[in-house]
XYZ file of C-alpha atoms in Angstrom:
680
model
C -0.168 -0.049 -0.113
C 3.206 2.269 0.976
C 4.358 1.721 -2.527
C 0.866 2.088 -4.303
C 0.862 5.985 -2.461
C 4.310 6.566 -4.050
C 3.311 6.089 -7.415
C 3.309 9.027 -9.181
C -0.146 9.145 -11.155
C -1.633 8.847 -7.588
C 0.216 11.892 -6.478
C -1.056 13.534 -9.325
C -4.475 12.361 -8.687
C -4.591 13.443 -5.228
C -3.776 17.259 -5.871
C -5.854 17.416 -8.715
C -8.621 16.493 -6.683
C -7.271 19.013 -4.074
C -7.407 21.538 -6.666
C -11.108 20.753 -7.791
C -12.092 20.918 -4.193
C -10.289 24.769 -4.242
C -12.168 25.768 -7.525
C -15.382 24.737 -6.243
C -15.498 26.437 -3.172
C -13.303 29.870 -4.270
C -14.927 31.124 -7.229
C -11.993 32.274 -9.337
C -11.910 33.852 -12.797
C -10.549 32.726 -15.947
C -8.072 35.904 -16.126
C -6.607 35.754 -12.355
C -6.357 32.060 -12.867
C -3.992 32.632 -15.857
C -2.014 35.353 -13.866
C -1.420 33.413 -10.880
C 0.214 30.644 -13.151
C 2.050 32.698 -14.869
C 3.974 34.079 -11.573
C 4.172 30.530 -10.165
C 5.890 29.689 -12.873
C 8.633 32.570 -12.901
C 9.009 32.407 -9.208
C 10.021 28.506 -9.511
C 12.101 29.278 -12.558
C 13.947 31.907 -10.528
C 14.153 29.644 -7.457
C 15.097 27.013 -9.709
C 17.885 28.985 -11.617
C 19.725 30.480 -8.560
C 19.425 27.411 -6.210
C 19.766 24.799 -8.490
C 23.042 23.362 -5.996
C 21.471 24.631 -2.626
C 18.409 23.026 -2.457
C 17.175 19.026 -2.660
C 16.225 18.659 -6.473
C 13.433 15.550 -5.687
C 12.066 17.802 -3.059
C 11.928 20.574 -5.131
C 10.331 18.470 -8.262
C 8.036 17.021 -6.309
C 6.450 20.237 -4.529
C 6.848 21.503 -8.288
C 4.552 18.512 -9.231
C 2.222 18.819 -6.369
C 1.575 22.677 -7.703
C 0.911 22.278 -10.888
C -1.225 19.223 -10.338
C -2.954 21.836 -7.874
C -3.386 24.062 -10.641
C -4.470 21.773 -12.887
C -7.424 20.847 -10.570
C -8.323 24.536 -10.090
C -7.995 25.067 -14.079
C -9.954 22.016 -14.834
C -13.465 23.289 -13.014
C -12.710 27.247 -13.398
C -12.712 26.591 -17.209
C -15.234 23.877 -17.400
C -17.482 25.978 -15.387
C -20.090 27.555 -18.024
C -20.713 30.841 -15.681
C -17.141 32.281 -16.975
C -18.250 31.837 -20.723
C -19.130 35.423 -21.924
C -21.674 34.066 -24.359
C -23.364 32.103 -21.265
C -27.127 33.031 -21.067
C -27.002 34.577 -17.654
C -23.868 36.459 -18.636
C -25.902 38.529 -21.476
C -26.973 42.046 -21.028
C -30.606 41.280 -22.087
C -31.141 38.251 -19.692
C -33.245 39.059 -16.361
C -34.819 36.770 -13.892
C -38.304 36.647 -13.212
C -39.038 38.327 -16.207
C -40.673 36.848 -19.445
C -38.000 36.133 -22.074
C -38.079 34.935 -25.466
C -35.546 31.792 -25.804
C -34.633 29.140 -28.085
C -33.934 25.625 -26.269
C -32.778 22.444 -27.216
C -33.388 18.986 -25.494
C -30.165 17.475 -24.149
C -31.643 15.054 -21.682
C -34.938 13.351 -20.454
C -35.260 13.172 -16.898
C -37.628 11.491 -14.771
C -40.839 12.949 -14.418
C -42.983 13.961 -11.276
C -46.269 13.685 -10.475
C -47.567 16.934 -11.958
C -44.126 18.036 -14.486
C -42.423 16.373 -16.916
C -38.950 17.485 -16.660
C -36.176 18.000 -19.216
C -32.349 19.008 -19.269
C -32.216 21.766 -21.706
C -29.752 24.080 -23.540
C -30.308 27.627 -24.103
C -28.967 28.478 -27.638
C -30.522 31.710 -28.129
C -32.026 34.348 -25.979
C -33.800 36.833 -27.878
C -31.531 37.057 -31.095
C -28.184 36.628 -29.370
C -26.389 33.535 -29.139
C -25.622 31.632 -26.134
C -24.854 28.584 -23.690
C -25.838 27.157 -20.833
C -28.167 24.550 -19.203
C -31.470 24.983 -17.611
C -34.172 22.989 -16.119
C -37.361 22.579 -18.033
C -40.576 21.720 -16.614
C -43.688 21.221 -18.498
C -47.030 20.653 -16.867
C -47.865 16.614 -17.410
C -50.588 16.001 -20.303
C -51.330 13.007 -21.819
C -52.867 14.690 -24.616
C -49.244 15.900 -25.803
C -46.374 14.568 -27.181
C -43.426 14.488 -24.622
C -40.379 16.257 -25.934
C -37.542 14.117 -27.450
C -33.748 14.695 -27.133
C -32.264 17.201 -29.802
C -35.810 18.925 -30.350
C -35.823 22.301 -30.233
C -38.499 24.562 -28.932
C -39.048 28.670 -28.736
C -40.212 29.713 -25.541
C -41.783 33.204 -23.705
C -41.265 32.413 -19.910
C -39.774 33.891 -16.904
C -36.196 32.365 -16.293
C -36.507 31.751 -12.660
C -33.825 30.881 -9.855
C -33.665 27.333 -8.595
C -35.517 26.487 -5.757
C -33.625 26.268 -2.459
C -34.160 23.698 0.695
C -37.095 25.463 2.506
C -36.606 23.247 5.704
C -33.535 22.185 7.542
C -31.347 19.144 6.161
C -33.832 18.270 3.194
C -32.187 17.338 0.220
C -30.614 20.647 -1.484
C -31.499 19.860 -5.345
C -30.576 23.389 -6.068
C -26.886 22.074 -5.247
C -27.412 19.175 -6.882
C -28.532 20.988 -10.034
C -25.501 23.413 -9.827
C -23.249 20.500 -9.780
C -24.794 19.564 -13.061
C -24.191 23.250 -14.361
C -27.493 23.750 -14.226
C -28.491 27.334 -12.649
C -32.120 28.478 -13.701
C -35.524 26.714 -14.337
C -38.715 27.244 -16.291
C -42.332 26.306 -15.597
C -44.473 25.879 -18.804
C -47.625 24.701 -20.448
C -47.776 21.913 -23.196
C -49.267 24.756 -25.209
C -46.666 27.713 -23.991
C -43.864 26.518 -26.432
C -43.094 26.550 -30.686
C -41.410 23.308 -31.584
C -38.603 24.242 -34.442
C -37.928 21.845 -37.102
C -35.019 19.710 -36.463
C -31.975 20.475 -38.567
C -29.311 18.439 -37.205
C -28.755 15.237 -34.704
C -26.270 14.888 -31.834
C -24.703 11.768 -31.315
C -26.616 11.417 -27.817
C -30.194 12.613 -29.820
C -29.375 9.220 -31.940
C -28.686 6.979 -29.265
C -31.886 8.410 -27.618
C -33.770 7.356 -30.942
C -32.279 4.116 -31.053
C -33.396 3.356 -27.533
C -36.814 4.493 -28.178
C -36.836 2.147 -31.397
C -35.806 -0.588 -28.944
C -38.843 0.299 -26.374
C -41.174 0.075 -28.948
C -39.882 -3.163 -30.624
C -39.927 -4.741 -27.023
C -43.760 -3.285 -25.872
C -44.899 -5.111 -29.296
C -43.867 -8.599 -27.158
C -45.665 -7.446 -24.730
C -43.397 -6.172 -22.298
C -45.391 -4.151 -19.775
C -44.090 -1.153 -17.932
C -42.028 -2.492 -14.931
C -40.085 -5.171 -17.095
C -39.475 -2.395 -19.767
C -38.373 -0.288 -16.834
C -35.821 -2.833 -15.667
C -34.735 -3.579 -19.104
C -33.550 0.415 -19.586
C -31.853 0.348 -16.918
C -29.641 -3.009 -17.040
C -29.082 -2.977 -20.559
C -29.535 1.100 -21.406
C -28.755 2.993 -18.648
C -31.835 4.563 -18.338
C -33.670 4.836 -15.151
C -36.083 7.087 -15.346
C -38.831 4.815 -16.643
C -38.465 3.011 -12.794
C -41.536 3.341 -10.526
C -40.647 5.059 -7.267
C -41.782 1.825 -5.366
C -39.224 -0.466 -7.552
C -36.695 1.830 -6.993
C -37.431 1.840 -3.205
C -37.655 -1.950 -3.180
C -33.775 -2.288 -5.056
C -32.678 0.311 -2.625
C -34.075 -1.376 0.401
C -32.603 -4.917 -0.511
C -29.040 -3.437 -1.079
C -29.319 -3.875 -4.722
C -29.636 -0.468 -6.245
C -26.257 -1.273 -8.013
C -27.862 -3.668 -10.217
C -30.368 -0.906 -12.101
C -27.051 1.481 -12.517
C -25.156 0.326 -15.859
C -21.774 -0.001 -13.798
C -18.619 -1.677 -13.842
C -19.734 -4.567 -12.530
C -22.029 -4.513 -16.050
C -18.910 -3.853 -18.350
C -17.034 -6.226 -16.858
C -19.261 -9.089 -17.531
C -19.924 -7.270 -20.927
C -16.342 -7.572 -21.272
C -15.999 -11.033 -20.691
C -18.680 -12.122 -23.338
C -16.933 -9.969 -25.839
C -13.766 -11.378 -24.914
C -14.934 -14.934 -25.421
C -16.992 -13.802 -28.925
C -13.160 -12.554 -30.218
C -11.240 -15.078 -28.977
C -10.781 -16.765 -32.742
C -9.161 -13.616 -33.756
C -6.106 -14.733 -31.520
C -4.943 -17.227 -33.986
C -4.556 -14.707 -36.513
C -1.689 -12.697 -37.278
C -2.588 -9.230 -35.593
C -5.570 -10.551 -34.196
C -4.757 -9.511 -30.699
C -4.925 -5.857 -32.121
C -8.033 -6.378 -34.183
C -9.347 -8.303 -31.467
C -8.703 -5.306 -28.848
C -9.677 -2.739 -31.083
C -13.042 -3.787 -31.891
C -13.667 -4.807 -28.325
C -12.899 -0.949 -26.996
C -14.920 0.394 -30.018
C -18.202 -1.971 -29.198
C -17.578 -0.939 -25.206
C -17.379 2.508 -26.147
C -20.593 2.074 -28.844
C -22.489 0.703 -26.163
C -21.435 3.780 -23.638
C -23.215 5.899 -26.673
C -26.033 3.816 -26.328
C -26.426 4.052 -22.532
C -26.070 8.157 -23.339
C -22.784 8.324 -21.786
C -23.742 8.611 -18.179
C -21.170 9.165 -15.666
C -21.579 5.914 -14.449
C -21.411 4.194 -17.704
C -18.210 6.556 -18.848
C -16.661 5.743 -15.590
C -16.884 1.569 -16.561
C -15.805 1.927 -19.910
C -12.738 4.399 -19.507
C -11.564 1.819 -16.403
C -11.920 -1.296 -18.743
C -10.585 0.050 -21.786
C -7.150 0.525 -19.642
C -7.562 -2.745 -18.772
C -8.366 -3.989 -22.395
C -5.151 -2.020 -23.605
C -3.395 -4.250 -20.931
C -4.674 -7.341 -21.666
C -4.229 -7.059 -25.821
C -0.897 -5.750 -25.291
C 0.465 -8.114 -23.482
C 1.287 -5.794 -20.425
C 0.300 -7.130 -17.090
C -1.697 -4.322 -15.596
C -1.663 -3.055 -11.869
C -5.946 -2.757 -10.999
C -5.054 -0.083 -8.160
C -2.857 2.128 -11.075
C -5.688 1.601 -13.497
C -8.243 2.603 -11.154
C -6.203 5.922 -10.199
C -5.074 6.502 -14.113
C -8.772 6.062 -15.038
C -10.150 8.378 -12.086
C -7.348 11.029 -13.293
C -8.579 11.400 -16.802
C -12.112 11.232 -16.138
C -11.670 14.550 -13.314
C -9.832 16.113 -16.014
C -12.173 15.423 -18.808
C -15.182 16.672 -16.388
C -14.064 17.690 -12.723
C -17.814 17.737 -11.721
C -17.690 13.984 -11.416
C -16.360 14.048 -8.359
C -19.024 15.632 -6.731
C -21.661 12.816 -8.220
C -22.422 10.351 -5.273
C -22.089 7.474 -7.923
C -18.714 8.685 -8.695
C -18.099 8.274 -5.130
C -19.231 4.740 -4.369
C -17.856 3.158 -7.784
C -14.874 3.989 -7.152
C -14.578 3.174 -2.953
C -16.322 -0.248 -4.280
C -13.943 -1.325 -6.831
C -11.071 -0.543 -4.762
C -12.451 -1.821 -1.906
C -13.313 -5.310 -3.909
C -9.404 -5.164 -5.223
C -7.749 -4.553 -1.643
C -9.875 -5.981 0.829
C -11.585 -8.950 -0.683
C -8.379 -11.207 -1.269
C -8.049 -10.752 2.624
C -11.546 -11.922 3.204
C -11.467 -14.609 0.956
C -7.977 -16.004 2.485
C -10.141 -16.232 5.407
C -11.498 -19.751 4.935
C -11.037 -21.965 1.758
C -13.752 -23.830 0.997
C -12.998 -27.469 -0.356
C -15.645 -27.750 -2.571
C -16.173 -25.855 -5.893
C -19.681 -24.524 -5.705
C -19.487 -23.390 -1.932
C -15.675 -21.920 -2.775
C -17.602 -19.669 -5.514
C -20.373 -18.821 -3.263
C -17.897 -18.048 -0.755
C -15.842 -15.801 -3.234
C -19.382 -14.212 -4.410
C -19.775 -13.176 -0.515
C -16.165 -11.689 0.296
C -16.704 -9.741 -2.820
C -20.320 -8.282 -1.662
C -18.851 -8.004 1.644
C -15.895 -6.057 0.718
C -17.818 -3.343 -1.413
C -20.184 -2.784 1.219
C -17.358 -2.307 4.136
C -15.958 0.089 1.133
C -18.997 2.029 0.603
C -21.220 1.722 3.756
C -19.831 4.810 5.663
C -20.399 7.249 2.365
C -24.043 5.514 1.488
C -25.138 5.678 5.394
C -24.063 9.474 5.305
C -25.974 10.324 1.722
C -28.810 8.007 1.977
C -29.087 7.239 5.997
C -30.126 3.732 5.634
C -28.492 0.052 5.620
C -30.157 -2.996 3.999
C -28.931 -5.879 6.154
C -29.930 -8.782 3.475
C -27.544 -6.916 0.994
C -25.478 -10.307 0.922
C -29.026 -12.198 -0.140
C -29.467 -9.679 -2.749
C -26.336 -10.241 -4.138
C -25.434 -13.794 -4.105
C -28.927 -14.604 -5.482
C -28.640 -12.206 -8.306
C -25.292 -11.761 -9.482
C -24.294 -15.071 -10.395
C -27.267 -14.908 -13.096
C -26.486 -11.316 -13.699
C -24.301 -12.342 -16.848
C -27.053 -14.950 -18.089
C -29.259 -12.008 -17.706
C -27.190 -9.627 -19.502
C -26.605 -12.070 -22.530
C -30.249 -12.822 -22.696
C -31.391 -9.362 -22.808
C -28.539 -8.648 -25.358
C -30.104 -11.081 -27.521
C -33.857 -10.391 -27.026
C -33.078 -6.783 -28.051
C -31.207 -7.435 -31.075
C -33.758 -9.895 -32.552
C -36.762 -7.558 -31.622
C -34.802 -4.750 -33.683
C -35.241 -7.093 -36.902
C -38.658 -8.725 -35.614
C -37.574 -12.017 -35.561
C -37.808 -12.399 -31.121
C -39.064 -15.553 -30.778
C -42.515 -15.240 -28.618
C -41.164 -17.786 -26.134
C -37.810 -16.239 -25.291
C -39.342 -13.264 -24.706
C -41.631 -14.395 -22.448
C -38.836 -16.189 -20.687
C -36.762 -12.826 -20.388
C -40.096 -11.079 -19.199
C -40.655 -14.292 -16.807
C -36.845 -13.807 -15.222
C -36.644 -10.280 -14.756
C -40.478 -10.376 -13.307
C -39.036 -12.958 -10.748
C -36.034 -10.387 -10.378
C -38.494 -7.795 -9.134
C -40.392 -10.305 -6.791
C -37.291 -11.339 -4.927
C -36.042 -7.958 -4.797
C -39.640 -6.761 -3.461
C -39.806 -9.822 -0.876
C -36.271 -8.882 0.700
C -37.425 -5.211 0.809
C -40.303 -6.438 2.732
C -37.938 -8.192 5.257
C -38.319 -4.357 7.337
C -36.611 -5.612 10.394
C -33.055 -6.279 8.531
C -33.454 -2.838 7.040
C -31.975 0.102 9.524
C -33.503 3.338 8.514
C -32.809 6.837 9.272
C -29.174 6.842 10.427
C -27.829 10.093 11.168
C -23.889 10.490 10.178
C -21.569 13.471 10.218
C -19.035 13.756 7.871
C -16.526 14.045 10.686
C -17.816 10.581 12.045
C -17.853 9.116 8.245
C -14.534 10.526 8.109
C -13.246 9.047 11.449
C -15.099 5.404 10.433
C -13.123 5.546 7.590
C -9.644 6.267 9.290
C -10.788 3.234 11.540
C -11.343 0.875 8.792
C -8.215 1.879 6.861
C -5.990 1.151 9.516
C -7.469 -1.743 11.448
C -7.055 -3.502 7.814
C -3.616 -2.024 7.802
C -2.663 -3.464 11.314
C -4.229 -6.849 10.453
C -1.850 -7.096 7.574
C 1.483 -6.665 9.377
C 0.979 -6.378 12.999
C 3.237 -3.982 14.169
C 3.333 -1.563 17.139
C 2.510 1.777 15.752
C 0.098 0.523 13.318
C -1.781 -0.469 16.127
C -1.381 2.584 17.896
C -2.820 4.334 15.025
C -5.807 2.028 15.077
C -6.385 2.621 18.547
C -6.237 6.572 18.284
C -8.466 6.124 15.242
C -11.082 4.368 17.678
C -10.475 7.346 20.017
C -11.418 9.940 17.194
C -14.881 7.891 16.861
C -15.756 7.973 20.761
C -14.269 11.848 20.392
C -16.149 12.662 17.371
C -19.467 11.205 19.043
C -18.869 12.572 22.843
C -18.547 16.334 20.863
C -21.842 15.239 18.781
C -23.653 14.115 21.980
C -22.859 17.513 23.857
C -23.724 19.760 20.997
C -26.853 18.144 20.281
C -28.023 18.454 24.213
C -26.463 21.903 24.508
C -28.302 23.215 21.145
C -32.066 25.009 22.251
C -33.897 26.127 18.979
C -37.758 27.138 17.889
C -38.167 26.091 14.269
C -41.218 27.309 12.182
C -41.556 24.589 9.125
C -42.238 25.457 5.965
C -44.979 22.666 5.041
C -47.373 23.421 2.273
C -50.699 23.777 3.516
C -49.474 22.755 6.448
C -48.566 24.639 9.827
C -45.380 22.628 11.975
C -44.003 24.499 14.812
C -41.033 22.693 16.370
C -39.296 23.467 19.976
C -36.294 21.442 20.676
C -34.457 21.482 24.084
C -31.094 19.929 23.819
C -32.053 16.222 22.786
C -35.757 16.408 22.976
C -38.240 17.439 20.525
C -41.612 18.804 20.806
C -43.695 19.384 17.718
C -47.003 21.314 17.659
C -49.371 20.574 14.699
C -52.850 20.810 13.420
C -52.127 17.850 11.514
C -53.296 14.174 13.033
C -50.228 12.448 12.612
C -46.873 13.611 11.454
C -45.142 10.018 10.484
C -43.532 10.268 7.322
C -43.636 13.990 7.081
C -40.602 14.889 5.113
C -39.515 17.944 6.911
C -39.518 16.389 10.871
C -38.073 13.146 9.256
C -34.942 15.353 7.623
C -34.903 17.434 10.680
C -34.612 14.371 13.088
C -32.096 12.768 10.867
C -29.835 15.404 10.218
C -30.089 16.207 14.474
C -29.805 12.517 15.610
C -32.846 13.123 17.152
C -34.629 10.473 16.117
C -36.191 8.701 19.545
C -36.487 11.873 21.672
C -39.978 13.107 19.594
C -42.674 14.419 21.249
C -45.832 15.353 19.297
C -48.777 17.962 20.923
C -51.109 19.938 19.326
C -50.616 23.736 18.446
C -51.154 26.492 20.810
C -51.621 30.096 20.839
C -48.810 31.196 22.843
C -45.132 29.689 23.280
C -42.531 31.189 25.484
C -38.688 30.746 24.516
C -36.209 32.111 26.148
C -36.676 36.243 26.055
C -39.365 35.705 23.046
C -42.754 35.592 23.573
C -44.616 34.118 20.269
C -47.841 34.745 19.392
C -49.887 32.362 17.013
C -52.877 33.669 15.331
C -54.625 30.868 13.557
C -57.963 31.308 11.054
C -59.982 32.076 14.503
C -58.462 35.395 14.377
C -57.839 35.661 17.981
C -54.876 38.035 18.543
C -56.141 40.459 21.279
C -53.948 39.044 24.650
C -54.046 42.088 27.294
C -51.588 40.249 29.109
C -49.365 39.149 26.773
C -46.591 41.428 24.945
C -45.542 39.443 21.984
C -42.409 39.684 20.097
C -42.866 37.454 17.418
C -46.418 36.912 15.649
C -47.143 34.087 13.577
C -50.007 33.796 11.316
C -51.266 30.488 10.010
C -54.177 29.170 8.153
C -54.988 32.665 6.612
C -56.826 34.781 9.183
C -58.913 37.206 8.139
C -57.664 40.098 10.278
C -56.829 43.999 10.416
C -53.285 43.648 10.442
C -52.718 47.222 10.627
C -54.367 46.752 13.853
C -52.722 43.521 15.248
C -48.985 45.637 14.220
C -50.352 48.379 16.269
C -51.636 46.803 19.345
C -48.769 44.365 19.729
C -45.706 45.697 18.036
C -43.942 43.138 17.299
C -40.252 42.872 16.217
C -41.126 40.462 13.143
C -44.041 39.049 11.637
C -43.721 35.112 10.064
C -46.497 33.652 8.016
C -45.901 29.760 7.491
C -47.165 27.834 4.367
C -51.080 27.274 5.185
C -51.726 30.826 4.571
C -53.297 31.716 1.092
C -50.634 33.353 -1.329
C -53.194 36.602 -2.130
C -53.020 36.971 1.800
C -49.181 36.710 1.748
C -48.889 39.605 -0.839
C -51.576 41.798 1.263
C -49.701 41.222 4.689
C -45.903 41.682 2.696
C -47.253 45.117 1.679
C -48.709 45.984 5.184
C -45.480 45.192 6.790
C -43.623 47.055 4.618
C -45.879 50.069 5.161
C -45.524 49.850 8.928
C -41.633 49.342 8.675
C -42.060 45.555 10.421
C -39.992 42.941 9.083
C -42.056 40.199 7.252
C -40.846 36.587 7.334
C -42.470 34.359 4.458
C -41.374 30.718 4.941
C -42.430 29.934 1.585
C -39.787 32.367 0.056
C -37.152 32.320 2.987
C -37.804 28.751 4.179
C -38.123 27.614 7.682
C -37.620 30.227 10.517
C -34.993 29.042 12.718
C -35.132 30.974 16.389
C -31.834 30.158 18.448
C -30.917 30.919 22.191
């Protein structure tokens, strides 16, 4: 491992990642970046020229290479950021948010639809009469009468370009941040009759691939594939998960088999084995190895294009391209080096991959399999072939789970206890499923698919779905709502790494480091408990058409709401997980008065009662659209701030805001500003 860490590409990749993180958190414009590079280059040239014999040359070049890699990382994300382009729509003089703008859009990707909107990733190619670039989120009201848009289709809209919605409650998923990492910074909402389609004059490679996938789906539907089976085929073989229902996706996630639905290293590895078998006869001819290797790489990348060049597919194909080159060039490849080199070039090509959960999980899983699986496999050596193969498969699943578990819990807050059962049953048959799937798709495209083969494949997919659903329903084995901070996650990874290093070679200093990592976990837990118990706050949540107020005193949370039940309420669940207060929740009916430190909060609901002569509220909370004279209320109580939650009518909110402005009273609308949090 130490030898691996000394490998130059490892060091280059490490500093490249540091540079990407610096460039992401500190917005740097291209010109200052070029200026900085020039200063660094000149400075180091002078140092090298005048101190050639006075400094350690190896150290000098090591520092120089590290700085260059760091600079490349900063540069890559700076120049990849479309907002730094002059012709980005947001940088145009005629661009304004929240105002109707005439824009021409080109559809890039069809996203997963919601209950109310069809969603698309689109490129703004023209604003008014000015050519432009820049991606945007397009939301179109669902309407079964109108056909959905396709990739490469161009439309003209006259609509408001809006800011992305920020999370309106603490610890909820930050969809705005997620989209910004995809270089999407604004959104548009329109109806199906509010845009004009333009004739499509050219098709991109991604558009051709999308049309090819549509053709595959159309041909499979003719043979009786229903929605669930077709959705799984699209995910397994075509890298498209948009069609999968939320319930089916949740089942695969709870069963620990979600990775099966993403075309990744597992799928590409199996496809590579199939291609190696098919092209084996070429090895007996002159230059056969070169031809076979070249054809395999071409087919792998063709498959990646059909799968829309998604991040997981590009990752896997890049990695297996390097492996294929090593195999057919008679050069043994070190899998660690292959992993690092593929990561380096992928991040160089698109530094935003670093922030994708799939990118992080996939590299952790593969690294863990390569490093940890042999150690687990050597613990037991079964004598029988079948048991030995099952043990190998189990150790692969265990190693991958060890690698991704802390990060997976950090992002998804759950642990599927029966993950090894899902993998032991499904993965041995995955190669067969992929092979049959490719045959089924190929024959269906030329209308030569025997119905018996189509029925067999549908039966296999259906049984796989049933099995996954059965595993997911074993709720006792699924640990949900786990709270894990980033500091605790890092401490756990350090613990795992140092423990395995100690088992490799039981040296005293390794044992000390391992014990220190264990103490780090305990210290983090103690600090987080102290922080949790010393936090006091009142939160007015933003919950559509509902009023929820919570009072937190240390590790106890009391929620006041008119709702009969708060079970599965997203805002409350997210807050409980984020704060680690899952088992300390009390629920009560709403009150009219709340005392918190030196603050008195008066709640005025639909009854409109607010004239309490014995109380002088400092904060007033309006709920459920009370019909009141707000000017009179403000004159009587003179609060320091007035809050209105999401249970009020929009027209009331607008009137109240004007009244507060007129009376110079701060107005806080949770639908615009998010949850109101008052700390002690």
